[in-house]
Coordinates of C-alpha atoms in Angstrom, one line a residue:
M234 CA 0.8 37.0 46.1
A235 CA -0.5 39.4 43.4
N236 CA 2.1 38.5 41.0
Q237 CA 2.6 34.5 42.0
P238 CA 2.3 32.8 38.8
I239 CA -0.1 30.1 38.7
F240 CA 0.4 26.9 36.6
I241 CA -2.4 24.5 35.1
L242 CA -0.1 22.2 33.2
P243 CA 2.2 19.4 34.9
Q244 CA 5.9 20.6 35.5
G245 CA 7.9 20.4 32.4
T246 CA 5.3 20.6 30.2
E247 CA 6.4 21.9 26.7
R248 CA 4.3 24.7 25.3
Y249 CA 4.3 26.3 21.9
S250 CA 2.0 29.2 20.9
K251 CA 0.8 30.9 18.1
R252 CA 3.3 31.6 15.3
D253 CA 6.3 29.3 17.2
A254 CA 3.8 26.3 17.2
L255 CA 2.6 26.9 13.3
R256 CA 6.3 27.5 12.1
M257 CA 7.2 24.4 13.8
N258 CA 4.9 22.3 12.0
I259 CA 5.4 23.9 8.8
T260 CA 9.3 23.2 8.8
A261 CA 8.9 19.7 10.0
A262 CA 6.5 19.1 6.8
K263 CA 9.0 21.0 4.7
V264 CA 11.9 18.4 5.6
L265 CA 9.3 15.4 5.4
A266 CA 8.5 16.7 1.6
G267 CA 12.0 17.3 0.9
I268 CA 13.2 14.0 2.1
V269 CA 10.6 12.2 -0.5
R270 CA 10.7 14.8 -3.3
T271 CA 13.7 13.7 -4.8
T272 CA 12.2 10.3 -5.4
L273 CA 9.4 11.5 -7.7
G274 CA 9.1 10.8 -11.3
P275 CA 11.0 8.4 -13.8
K276 CA 14.5 9.8 -12.9
G277 CA 13.6 10.0 -8.9
M278 CA 16.6 8.5 -6.7
D279 CA 16.3 5.8 -4.2
K280 CA 16.5 5.7 -0.5
M281 CA 18.2 3.3 1.4
L282 CA 16.9 2.4 4.7
V283 CA 18.3 0.5 7.2
D284 CA 16.4 -0.6 10.5
S285 CA 17.2 -1.7 14.0
L286 CA 18.1 -5.0 12.9
G287 CA 20.3 -4.0 10.1
D288 CA 18.0 -4.9 7.2
V289 CA 18.4 -3.2 3.9
T290 CA 15.6 -1.5 1.9
V291 CA 16.4 0.0 -1.0
T292 CA 13.5 1.8 -2.9
N293 CA 11.7 5.2 -4.0
D294 CA 8.1 4.4 -3.3
G295 CA 7.0 7.0 -1.0
A296 CA 4.7 4.5 1.1
T297 CA 7.6 2.4 2.1
I298 CA 9.7 5.1 2.5
M299 CA 7.5 6.8 4.8
G300 CA 6.6 3.4 6.5
E301 CA 10.0 2.6 7.5
M302 CA 11.0 5.9 8.7
E303 CA 10.3 6.8 12.7
I304 CA 9.2 10.0 12.8
N305 CA 8.0 11.3 16.0
Q306 CA 7.1 15.1 15.2
P307 CA 3.3 15.3 15.6
A308 CA 2.7 17.3 12.4
A309 CA 5.0 15.1 10.1
R310 CA 3.5 12.2 11.6
M311 CA 0.0 13.6 10.6
L312 CA 1.5 13.9 6.8
V313 CA 2.6 10.4 6.8
E314 CA -0.6 9.0 8.1
T315 CA -2.2 11.2 5.1
A316 CA 0.1 9.3 2.6
K317 CA -0.8 6.3 4.1
K318 CA -4.5 6.5 3.6
Q319 CA -3.5 7.7 -0.1
E320 CA -1.9 4.5 -0.5
E321 CA -4.8 2.3 1.1
I322 CA -7.4 4.1 -1.1
V323 CA -5.8 4.1 -4.3
G324 CA -2.8 2.4 -4.3
D325 CA -0.3 5.6 -5.5
G326 CA 0.2 9.1 -5.3
T327 CA 1.8 8.9 -1.6
T328 CA 4.9 11.2 -2.6
S329 CA 2.7 13.5 -4.5
V330 CA 0.9 14.2 -1.8
V331 CA 3.4 14.9 0.9
V332 CA 5.3 17.4 -1.9
I333 CA 2.1 19.1 -2.8
A334 CA 1.1 19.5 1.2
G335 CA 4.5 20.7 1.8
E336 CA 4.7 23.2 -0.7
L337 CA 1.2 24.7 0.0
L338 CA 2.5 25.2 3.9
V339 CA 5.3 27.1 2.3
K340 CA 2.9 29.1 0.4
A341 CA 0.9 29.8 3.5
E342 CA 3.9 30.5 5.3
E343 CA 4.3 33.6 2.8
L344 CA 0.8 34.7 3.2
L345 CA 1.1 34.6 7.1
E346 CA 4.2 36.8 6.9
D347 CA 2.3 39.2 4.8
G348 CA -0.1 39.7 7.4
I349 CA -3.0 37.5 6.1
A350 CA -5.0 35.7 8.7
T351 CA -4.9 32.0 9.2
S352 CA -8.8 31.5 8.7
V353 CA -8.3 33.2 5.3
V354 CA -5.5 31.0 4.2
V355 CA -7.7 28.2 5.2
K356 CA -11.2 29.0 3.3
G357 CA -9.1 29.8 0.2
Y358 CA -7.4 26.8 -0.1
K359 CA -10.4 24.8 0.9
N360 CA -12.0 26.8 -2.0
A361 CA -9.1 26.0 -4.0
T362 CA -9.1 22.5 -3.7
E363 CA -13.0 21.9 -4.6
K364 CA -12.3 23.7 -7.6
A365 CA -9.5 22.0 -8.5
V366 CA -11.2 18.4 -8.4
E367 CA -14.1 20.1 -10.1
L368 CA -11.5 21.2 -12.9
L369 CA -9.7 17.6 -13.3
K370 CA -13.1 15.7 -13.8
E371 CA -13.7 18.6 -16.7
I372 CA -10.2 17.4 -18.5
A373 CA -10.4 13.6 -17.6
I374 CA -10.7 11.6 -20.5
D375 CA -12.3 8.1 -20.6
A376 CA -10.3 5.2 -20.4
D377 CA -12.1 1.9 -21.6
D378 CA -9.9 -0.5 -23.2
E379 CA -7.2 -2.7 -22.5
D380 CA -4.3 -0.6 -24.1
T381 CA -5.2 2.4 -21.9
L382 CA -4.8 0.2 -18.8
K383 CA -1.8 -1.0 -20.0
K384 CA -0.2 2.5 -20.2
V385 CA -1.6 3.4 -16.8
A386 CA 0.4 0.4 -15.5
V387 CA 3.4 1.1 -17.4
T388 CA 3.4 5.0 -16.1
A389 CA 3.0 3.8 -12.5
M390 CA 5.9 1.3 -12.9
T391 CA 8.6 3.8 -14.6
G392 CA 11.5 4.6 -12.4
K393 CA 10.7 2.1 -9.9
G394 CA 13.3 0.0 -10.6
S395 CA 11.4 -2.0 -13.6
D396 CA 11.9 -0.2 -16.7
Y397 CA 13.6 -2.6 -18.7
A398 CA 10.8 -5.2 -18.2
K399 CA 7.5 -2.7 -17.5
E400 CA 6.0 -3.5 -21.0
H401 CA 6.2 -7.4 -19.9
L402 CA 5.3 -6.6 -16.2
A403 CA 1.9 -4.6 -17.1
D404 CA 0.9 -6.8 -19.5
I405 CA 0.9 -9.0 -16.4
V406 CA -1.0 -6.9 -14.1
V407 CA -3.8 -5.6 -16.6
K408 CA -4.5 -9.3 -17.3
A409 CA -4.3 -10.0 -13.7
A410 CA -6.7 -7.3 -12.8
L411 CA -9.0 -8.0 -15.8
R412 CA -9.5 -11.6 -15.0
I413 CA -11.2 -10.9 -11.3
K414 CA -13.1 -7.8 -12.8
E415 CA -16.5 -8.4 -10.9
D416 CA -19.5 -5.8 -11.5
G417 CA -16.9 -3.2 -12.7
K418 CA -14.7 -3.7 -10.1
S419 CA -11.2 -5.5 -9.4
D420 CA -10.3 -6.4 -6.0
I421 CA -6.6 -6.6 -5.8
E422 CA -6.5 -8.2 -2.5
N423 CA -7.3 -11.3 -4.2
I424 CA -4.0 -11.1 -6.5
N425 CA -0.9 -12.3 -4.5
I426 CA 2.4 -11.6 -5.8
Q427 CA 5.0 -14.8 -5.1
R428 CA 8.3 -13.6 -5.3
V429 CA 11.0 -16.0 -6.4
S430 CA 14.6 -15.2 -6.8
G431 CA 16.8 -16.5 -9.5
D432 CA 16.5 -15.8 -13.5
S433 CA 15.5 -12.1 -14.6
V434 CA 12.5 -10.3 -14.2
E435 CA 11.4 -11.1 -17.8
D436 CA 10.7 -15.0 -16.6
S437 CA 8.0 -13.7 -14.4
F438 CA 4.2 -14.7 -15.3
L439 CA 0.7 -14.6 -14.7
A440 CA -0.4 -18.0 -13.3
E441 CA -3.5 -19.8 -14.7
G442 CA -4.9 -19.8 -11.0
V443 CA -3.9 -19.2 -7.5
V444 CA -0.5 -20.0 -6.2
I445 CA 0.3 -20.7 -2.6
D446 CA 4.3 -20.8 -1.2
K447 CA 3.2 -24.0 0.4
A448 CA 4.5 -27.7 0.4
P449 CA 2.5 -30.8 1.0
V450 CA 2.7 -32.2 4.8
S451 CA 4.3 -35.3 3.5
K452 CA 6.8 -35.7 0.4
S453 CA 5.3 -39.2 -0.4
M454 CA 2.0 -37.6 -1.0
P455 CA 0.7 -37.2 -4.6
K456 CA 1.9 -34.1 -6.0
D457 CA -0.1 -34.0 -9.3
I458 CA -4.0 -34.3 -9.2
K459 CA -6.3 -33.7 -12.1
D460 CA -9.8 -33.0 -11.6
A461 CA -9.4 -31.8 -8.0
K462 CA -12.1 -31.6 -5.2
I463 CA -10.8 -29.1 -2.7
A464 CA -11.8 -28.7 0.9
I465 CA -10.9 -25.8 3.1
M466 CA -11.0 -26.3 6.4
K467 CA -10.5 -24.2 9.8
Y468 CA -10.6 -26.9 12.1
P469 CA -7.7 -29.1 13.6
I470 CA -6.9 -32.6 12.4
E471 CA -5.7 -33.4 15.7
L472 CA -6.7 -34.2 19.6
K473 CA -6.8 -31.2 21.8
D474 CA -4.0 -31.2 24.2
M475 CA -4.8 -32.2 27.9
N476 CA -4.7 -29.8 30.5
T477 CA -1.8 -29.7 33.1
D478 CA -3.9 -30.7 35.8
T479 CA -5.3 -33.7 34.0
K480 CA -5.2 -36.8 35.8
L481 CA -5.3 -40.3 34.3
D482 CA -5.9 -43.4 36.4
I483 CA -4.2 -46.4 34.2
T484 CA -4.0 -49.2 36.5
S485 CA -3.0 -51.7 33.9
P486 CA -1.3 -52.1 30.5
E487 CA -4.6 -53.1 29.0
Q488 CA -6.2 -49.9 29.9
L489 CA -3.0 -47.6 28.3
E490 CA -3.7 -49.9 25.2
L491 CA -7.3 -48.8 25.1
F492 CA -6.9 -45.2 25.8
L493 CA -4.3 -45.3 22.6
N494 CA -7.0 -47.0 20.5
N495 CA -9.4 -44.7 21.3
E496 CA -7.4 -41.6 20.4
E497 CA -6.3 -43.4 17.1
Q498 CA -10.0 -44.0 16.3
M499 CA -11.2 -40.6 16.9
I500 CA -8.2 -39.6 14.4
K501 CA -9.4 -42.4 11.9
D502 CA -12.9 -40.8 12.4
L503 CA -12.0 -37.3 11.5
V504 CA -10.2 -38.6 8.6
A505 CA -13.1 -40.5 7.3
K506 CA -15.4 -37.6 7.4
I507 CA -12.8 -35.9 4.9
V508 CA -12.7 -39.1 3.0
D509 CA -16.5 -39.5 2.7
S510 CA -17.0 -35.9 1.4
G511 CA -15.2 -36.8 -1.7
A512 CA -12.6 -34.4 -1.4
N513 CA -9.0 -35.3 -2.8
V514 CA -7.0 -32.0 -2.1
L515 CA -7.3 -30.5 1.6
F516 CA -6.1 -27.0 2.5
C517 CA -6.2 -26.7 6.6
Q518 CA -5.5 -23.3 8.3
K519 CA -4.6 -25.1 11.5
G520 CA -2.4 -28.1 12.4
I521 CA -2.7 -32.1 11.5
D522 CA -1.4 -34.6 13.6
D523 CA 1.1 -37.2 12.5
L524 CA -0.8 -40.1 12.5
A525 CA -3.8 -38.1 10.4
E526 CA -1.5 -37.3 8.0
H527 CA -0.5 -41.0 7.7
Y528 CA -4.2 -41.7 7.2
L529 CA -4.7 -38.9 4.8
K530 CA -1.6 -40.0 2.5
K531 CA -3.2 -43.6 2.6
A532 CA -6.3 -42.3 1.5
G533 CA -4.2 -40.4 -1.5
I534 CA -5.3 -36.9 -0.4
L535 CA -3.2 -34.2 -1.2
T536 CA -2.8 -32.2 2.3
Y537 CA -1.6 -28.7 3.4
K538 CA -1.7 -27.5 6.9
R539 CA -1.2 -24.3 8.7
V540 CA -2.0 -22.5 5.2
K541 CA -2.1 -18.7 5.8
K542 CA -5.7 -17.0 6.2
S543 CA -5.2 -14.9 2.8
D544 CA -4.4 -17.8 0.9
M545 CA -7.3 -19.8 2.1
E546 CA -9.4 -16.4 1.1
R547 CA -7.9 -16.6 -2.6
I548 CA -8.4 -20.4 -2.7
E549 CA -12.0 -19.9 -1.8
K550 CA -12.3 -17.1 -4.4
A551 CA -10.6 -19.1 -7.2
T552 CA -12.4 -22.7 -6.3
G553 CA -15.7 -21.9 -5.2
A554 CA -15.0 -24.0 -2.2
K555 CA -16.6 -23.0 1.3
L556 CA -14.7 -22.7 4.5
V557 CA -15.5 -25.3 6.9
T558 CA -14.9 -24.3 10.6
D559 CA -16.7 -27.8 11.9
I560 CA -15.7 -30.7 10.1
E561 CA -19.3 -32.2 10.8
D562 CA -20.4 -29.7 8.3
L563 CA -17.8 -31.1 5.5
S564 CA -20.0 -32.1 2.8
A565 CA -19.4 -32.5 -1.1
D566 CA -21.4 -29.5 -1.6
K567 CA -18.9 -27.4 0.2
L568 CA -16.1 -28.5 -1.8
G569 CA -14.6 -26.4 -4.4
S570 CA -13.1 -27.8 -7.8
A571 CA -10.1 -27.0 -9.9
G572 CA -8.8 -28.8 -13.4
H573 CA -5.3 -29.2 -11.9
V574 CA -3.1 -29.0 -8.7
Y575 CA 0.0 -29.5 -8.4
L576 CA 3.4 -28.9 -6.8
D577 CA 6.1 -27.3 -8.9
K578 CA 9.8 -26.3 -8.0
I579 CA 11.2 -23.0 -9.0
F580 CA 14.6 -22.5 -8.5
D581 CA 15.0 -23.5 -5.1
H582 CA 11.4 -22.7 -4.3
E583 CA 8.5 -24.8 -3.9
L584 CA 5.2 -23.7 -5.0
T585 CA 1.7 -25.2 -5.3
F586 CA -0.4 -24.4 -8.2
I587 CA -4.3 -24.4 -8.4
E588 CA -5.3 -24.0 -11.7
E589 CA -8.2 -24.7 -14.4
C590 CA -10.5 -23.1 -12.4
E591 CA -13.9 -22.3 -13.7
N592 CA -14.5 -18.4 -13.4
P593 CA -12.1 -17.7 -10.7
K594 CA -12.0 -14.5 -9.0
A595 CA -8.7 -14.8 -7.5
S596 CA -5.3 -14.7 -9.2
S597 CA -1.2 -15.0 -8.6
I598 CA 1.5 -13.2 -10.3
V599 CA 5.1 -15.2 -9.6
L600 CA 7.8 -12.4 -10.0
R601 CA 11.0 -13.3 -10.8
G602 CA 14.4 -11.4 -10.3
S603 CA 18.1 -12.0 -9.8
T604 CA 18.5 -11.2 -6.0
R605 CA 15.9 -10.7 -3.1
Y606 CA 16.4 -6.8 -3.3
V607 CA 15.2 -6.9 -7.0
T608 CA 12.2 -9.0 -6.4
E609 CA 11.2 -6.9 -3.4
Q610 CA 12.0 -3.5 -5.1
I611 CA 9.6 -4.6 -8.3
A612 CA 7.2 -6.1 -6.2
R613 CA 6.6 -2.8 -5.0
A614 CA 6.0 -1.4 -8.5
I615 CA 3.6 -4.1 -9.4
D616 CA 1.5 -3.5 -6.1
D617 CA 1.6 0.1 -7.4
A618 CA 0.6 -0.7 -10.7
L619 CA -2.2 -2.8 -9.7
G620 CA -4.0 -0.3 -7.5
V621 CA -4.2 2.3 -10.3
V622 CA -5.1 -0.2 -12.6
A623 CA -7.9 -1.3 -10.3
A624 CA -9.0 2.4 -9.8
T625 CA -8.9 3.3 -13.7
I626 CA -11.1 0.1 -14.1
E627 CA -13.8 1.4 -11.4
E628 CA -13.7 5.0 -12.5
G629 CA -13.1 4.6 -16.1
K630 CA -11.2 8.2 -16.0
V631 CA -7.9 9.2 -16.7
V632 CA -5.7 12.2 -16.7
I633 CA -2.5 13.0 -18.7
G634 CA 0.5 12.9 -16.8
G635 CA 4.2 14.4 -16.9
G636 CA 3.3 17.5 -15.4
A637 CA 0.4 18.2 -17.9
C638 CA -2.6 17.9 -16.1
E639 CA -0.8 20.3 -12.9
I640 CA -0.1 23.0 -15.5
D641 CA -3.6 23.0 -16.8
L642 CA -4.8 23.1 -13.3
V643 CA -2.4 26.0 -12.7
K644 CA -3.4 27.9 -15.5
Q645 CA -7.5 27.7 -14.7
L646 CA -7.0 28.3 -11.1
R647 CA -5.4 31.5 -11.6
E648 CA -8.2 32.4 -14.0
Y649 CA -10.4 31.6 -11.4
G650 CA -8.9 33.2 -8.5
E651 CA -9.0 36.2 -10.6
T652 CA -12.5 36.2 -10.0
V653 CA -12.8 36.0 -6.5
S654 CA -12.7 39.2 -4.2
G655 CA -10.9 39.8 -1.2
R656 CA -7.7 38.4 0.2
E657 CA -9.1 35.2 -0.3
Q658 CA -8.0 35.7 -4.2
L659 CA -4.3 35.7 -2.9
A660 CA -4.5 32.3 -1.1
I661 CA -6.1 30.9 -4.0
L662 CA -3.3 32.1 -6.3
K663 CA -1.0 30.7 -4.1
Y664 CA -2.5 27.5 -4.3
A665 CA -2.3 27.5 -8.2
E666 CA 1.5 28.3 -7.6
A667 CA 2.2 25.6 -5.3
L668 CA 0.8 23.0 -7.8
E669 CA 3.7 23.9 -9.9
I670 CA 5.9 21.9 -7.5
I671 CA 5.1 18.8 -9.2
P672 CA 6.4 19.4 -12.8
K673 CA 9.3 21.6 -11.3
T674 CA 10.3 18.5 -9.1
L675 CA 10.0 16.0 -12.7
I676 CA 12.4 18.6 -14.3
E677 CA 14.8 18.9 -11.3
N678 CA 15.3 15.3 -10.4
A679 CA 15.9 14.6 -14.2
G680 CA 18.6 17.2 -13.9
L681 CA 17.0 19.8 -16.5
D682 CA 16.9 23.6 -16.9
T683 CA 13.6 24.1 -14.7
I684 CA 13.2 27.7 -15.6
N685 CA 13.3 27.6 -19.3
L686 CA 11.1 24.2 -19.4
I687 CA 8.2 25.6 -17.1
A688 CA 8.1 28.5 -19.4
D689 CA 8.1 26.3 -22.6
L690 CA 5.3 24.3 -20.8
K691 CA 3.1 27.1 -20.0
A692 CA 3.3 28.5 -23.3
A693 CA 2.6 25.4 -25.3
H694 CA -0.3 25.1 -22.6
E695 CA -2.0 27.7 -25.0
E696 CA -2.2 25.8 -27.5
S697 CA -3.0 22.3 -26.0
K698 CA -3.7 20.7 -22.5
F699 CA -2.1 17.5 -23.2
I700 CA 1.4 18.9 -23.4
G701 CA 4.0 17.5 -20.7
I702 CA 7.8 16.8 -19.8
N703 CA 9.4 14.0 -21.4
V704 CA 12.1 13.8 -18.7
F705 CA 14.2 11.2 -21.2
T706 CA 14.4 13.9 -24.1
G707 CA 14.4 17.1 -22.0
E708 CA 11.5 18.5 -24.4
V709 CA 7.7 19.4 -23.9
E710 CA 5.5 17.1 -25.9
D711 CA 2.1 15.6 -26.4
M712 CA 1.9 13.3 -23.3
K713 CA -1.2 11.7 -24.5
E714 CA 0.5 10.8 -27.6
A715 CA 3.6 9.4 -25.2
G716 CA 1.3 7.0 -23.4
V717 CA 1.7 8.9 -20.0
I718 CA -1.2 8.8 -18.3
E719 CA -2.7 8.5 -14.8
P720 CA -5.9 7.5 -12.9
L721 CA -8.2 10.4 -12.3
R722 CA -8.8 9.1 -8.9
V723 CA -5.3 8.9 -7.7
K724 CA -4.9 12.3 -9.0
I725 CA -8.2 13.7 -7.3
Q726 CA -7.5 11.7 -3.9
A727 CA -4.0 13.3 -3.9
L728 CA -5.3 16.8 -4.2
Q729 CA -8.0 16.3 -1.5
S730 CA -5.6 14.6 1.0
A731 CA -2.6 17.3 0.4
G732 CA -5.4 20.1 0.8
A733 CA -7.0 18.6 3.9
A734 CA -3.4 17.9 5.8
S735 CA -2.2 21.4 5.1
E736 CA -5.4 22.9 6.5
M737 CA -5.3 20.8 9.3
I738 CA -1.7 22.0 10.2
L739 CA -2.8 25.5 9.5
R740 CA -5.4 25.4 11.9
I741 CA -3.1 24.6 14.8
D742 CA -2.0 27.5 17.0
D743 CA -0.9 25.8 20.1
M744 CA 1.2 22.6 20.9
I745 CA 1.0 21.3 24.4
A746 CA 3.3 18.2 25.0
A747 CA 4.7 16.0 27.6
R748 CA 8.5 16.5 28.6
N749 CA 10.6 15.7 25.8
A750 CA 7.8 14.5 23.6
L751 CA 8.7 16.9 21.0
N752 CA 12.4 17.4 21.7
S753 CA 12.7 13.7 20.7
T754 CA 12.6 14.2 17.5
G755 CA 15.8 16.3 17.4
P756 CA 19.2 15.2 18.4
D757 CA 19.8 12.7 21.2
E758 CA 22.1 13.3 24.2
S759 CA 25.0 12.1 22.0
G760 CA 24.0 14.8 19.7
N761 CA 23.0 12.4 16.8
D762 CA 19.5 13.1 14.8
N763 CA 17.9 9.7 13.7
S764 CA 14.4 10.9 12.8
G765 CA 15.6 13.4 9.9
M766 CA 13.4 15.9 11.8
P767 CA 14.4 19.4 12.5
P768 CA 15.5 19.9 16.5
M769 CA 12.7 22.1 18.2
P770 CA 13.2 25.5 19.4
G771 CA 14.2 26.2 23.0
A772 CA 12.6 25.1 26.1
G773 CA 8.5 25.6 25.8
M774 CA 6.3 27.2 28.5
G775 CA 5.2 24.7 31.2
G776 CA 2.5 26.8 32.8
M777 CA 0.1 29.6 32.0
P778 CA 1.4 33.4 32.4
P779 CA 1.1 34.9 35.7
M780 CA -2.4 35.8 36.4
M781 CA -2.7 39.6 37.5

């Protein structure tokens, strides 16, 4: 019995320890970074994503790509979650997060192979991230005018399928964000994008108010209301359905007629409350009975039913209406106002416009495009632009793009690393080296000479910190004058997220998973690999080593 092994984990459990676990996680992160890296920058390539139903998405937006991919490998999934959080917080920079994190792990692997302890690498990376954020704040410049905001929007949309109309779209984005600005912030959740296929992107426009993709409940209702008094309700204008076990004891035609008349009177009373409030436009989040529709039409009230919650919130923000959850509470002081509410047909799309609102805090962009795929791609570009413009409005600071701020960080971090003693210095220098991946990727994706241009870029930074790569001309030039600028918040969040993700992965020295939980990311039984992740190493350990 002395040599009998003792298993404390279920049979079939896979376990990878120390370097095996770390190597597996780093490899997965490198593969994921390699997938999205080619999409970075103005010359980035697109990815075609086909889901299980055959729906096709063509995009180079990092958040969309990672959201559509089915990834099971734990470390890769951690990176995807980090990228999603970047999108939620600042609206852009998802590809940069994954690319930087992947490169940090590549450099960490080199240090580990040279015998540097993981704890030293993690500490060095943590200090380097803090120093990089501090340096970014020092090199940031003020962004306090509409022209700067427009440049930020153009930079965010460049290379995302909207280049031929980016100036026009950037103007729309900035006006939309500034229109809803309140207390130094712009909540872009209050800006919706209505996509309409047909015509060109140049025909896109910013509506004067809120636009909802909805037609009235009846075609014979008024389609154009001036001086609108708007009621928004989360209350059904219909009778509740009877339970399946409800029993009606009706013994004569008179009783049946009385029952039906009572139902009709209840509907009339509900409509009467709406009429008495003074409303001439009604948006209802719930259902509306056919009989109620008839009486509302007779009263000349423009009525909409089953309106989306998000649209209700925007109408509330734009018109000042108060959401009513009980019809008994509906009164004139709960109504919102708009100078003009009307139905318009654009191409084959019926839209309702709510315009001429006093100090609206919600807005809508009507996006045109030749096909559904075009409008989807440009909608993602506009969404990114809205995110960075909102971040710039709130932060008031920007940094120079085109690889300029990264090269400046590389230079200053190397100088900082020389002042740090011990092996931690090596980690800081590797961190600085890893940041070169952004300008290198911009150059590679443009098909330019990486070695010579990086050398030219470093030399030029001895004279000016604003020098970056113009991927269209293949030359180094002043990116500030070229208008290539990015929000400070996006860069800071990207560095912090990438640093935190790489540190988290480096700290993992053991992986214990249920049977096939890890190998499911590799080839299936037919030899097909659908995940994009590398196959896992050979069978893991199902239990602990023999106890002597």
